[in-house]
C-alpha positions as MATLAB code, in Angstrom:
seq = 'MNTKLIDSLVQIINSLTTEERINLEHKLHVQNLSTEIDQSNLQEEPFVGMWKEREDMEDSSQWVRQVRQ';
ca = [
    -239.451 -112.569   88.200;
    -240.572 -116.114   87.548;
    -239.123 -117.864   90.586;
    -240.738 -121.205   89.731;
    -238.992 -121.216   86.381;
    -235.669 -120.259   87.947;
    -236.011 -122.961   90.615;
    -236.826 -125.479   87.901;
    -233.775 -124.430   85.875;
    -231.555 -124.741   88.937;
    -232.827 -128.276   89.507;
    -232.189 -129.186   85.882;
    -228.687 -127.713   85.932;
    -227.891 -129.506   89.179;
    -228.950 -132.792   87.604;
    -226.581 -132.417   84.628;
    -223.470 -134.517   84.302;
    -220.107 -132.775   84.229;
    -219.928 -133.208   80.462;
    -223.412 -131.731   80.027;
    -222.531 -128.747   82.229;
    -219.375 -128.082   80.218;
    -221.401 -128.261   77.004;
    -224.000 -125.866   78.438;
    -221.337 -123.400   79.615;
    -219.685 -123.522   76.196;
    -222.968 -122.805   74.388;
    -223.771 -119.926   76.737;
    -220.284 -118.479   76.284;
    -220.497 -118.696   72.491;
    -223.932 -117.061   72.538;
    -222.657 -114.206   74.728;
    -219.662 -113.655   72.447;
    -221.843 -113.441   69.345;
    -224.115 -110.906   71.059;
    -221.117 -108.762   72.037;
    -219.723 -108.907   68.503;
    -223.071 -107.937   66.966;
    -223.389 -104.912   69.264;
    -219.830 -103.682   68.779;
    -220.018 -103.866   64.989;
    -223.221 -101.840   64.830;
    -221.313  -98.547   65.075;
    -219.340  -99.490   61.968;
    -222.417 -100.063   59.799;
    -222.732  -97.586   56.910;
    -226.307  -96.623   57.800;
    -225.339  -95.289   61.244;
    -225.397  -91.501   61.048;
    -226.464  -91.378   57.412;
    -229.046  -88.666   58.136;
    -226.955  -86.652   60.593;
    -226.643  -83.641   58.265;
    -230.324  -83.442   57.357;
    -231.842  -80.338   58.924;
    -235.357  -81.774   58.775;
    -234.205  -84.677   60.979;
    -232.792  -82.604   63.856;
    -235.885  -83.444   65.924;
    -236.673  -87.006   64.889;
    -239.762  -87.192   67.117;
    -241.234  -84.129   65.424;
    -240.370  -85.555   62.004;
    -242.211  -88.807   62.813;
    -245.250  -86.896   64.065;
    -245.379  -84.932   60.813;
    -245.048  -88.065   58.687;
    -247.847  -89.764   60.617;
    -250.239  -86.867   59.961;
];
């Protein structure tokens, strides 16, 4: 953990005005929401599970090893 960086960030955040803190919190909240949305929609993508019925892909690690040879 980079404690110097964290301490520096704490100092910067403590020096922000109320308006700047609200703006920062809003941006962090929006960023977190977009990350959650991206992750939840991944299961609905058409490529998820597209090879599930392929017998040669049952052991994907073995398949990759064979392809690399």
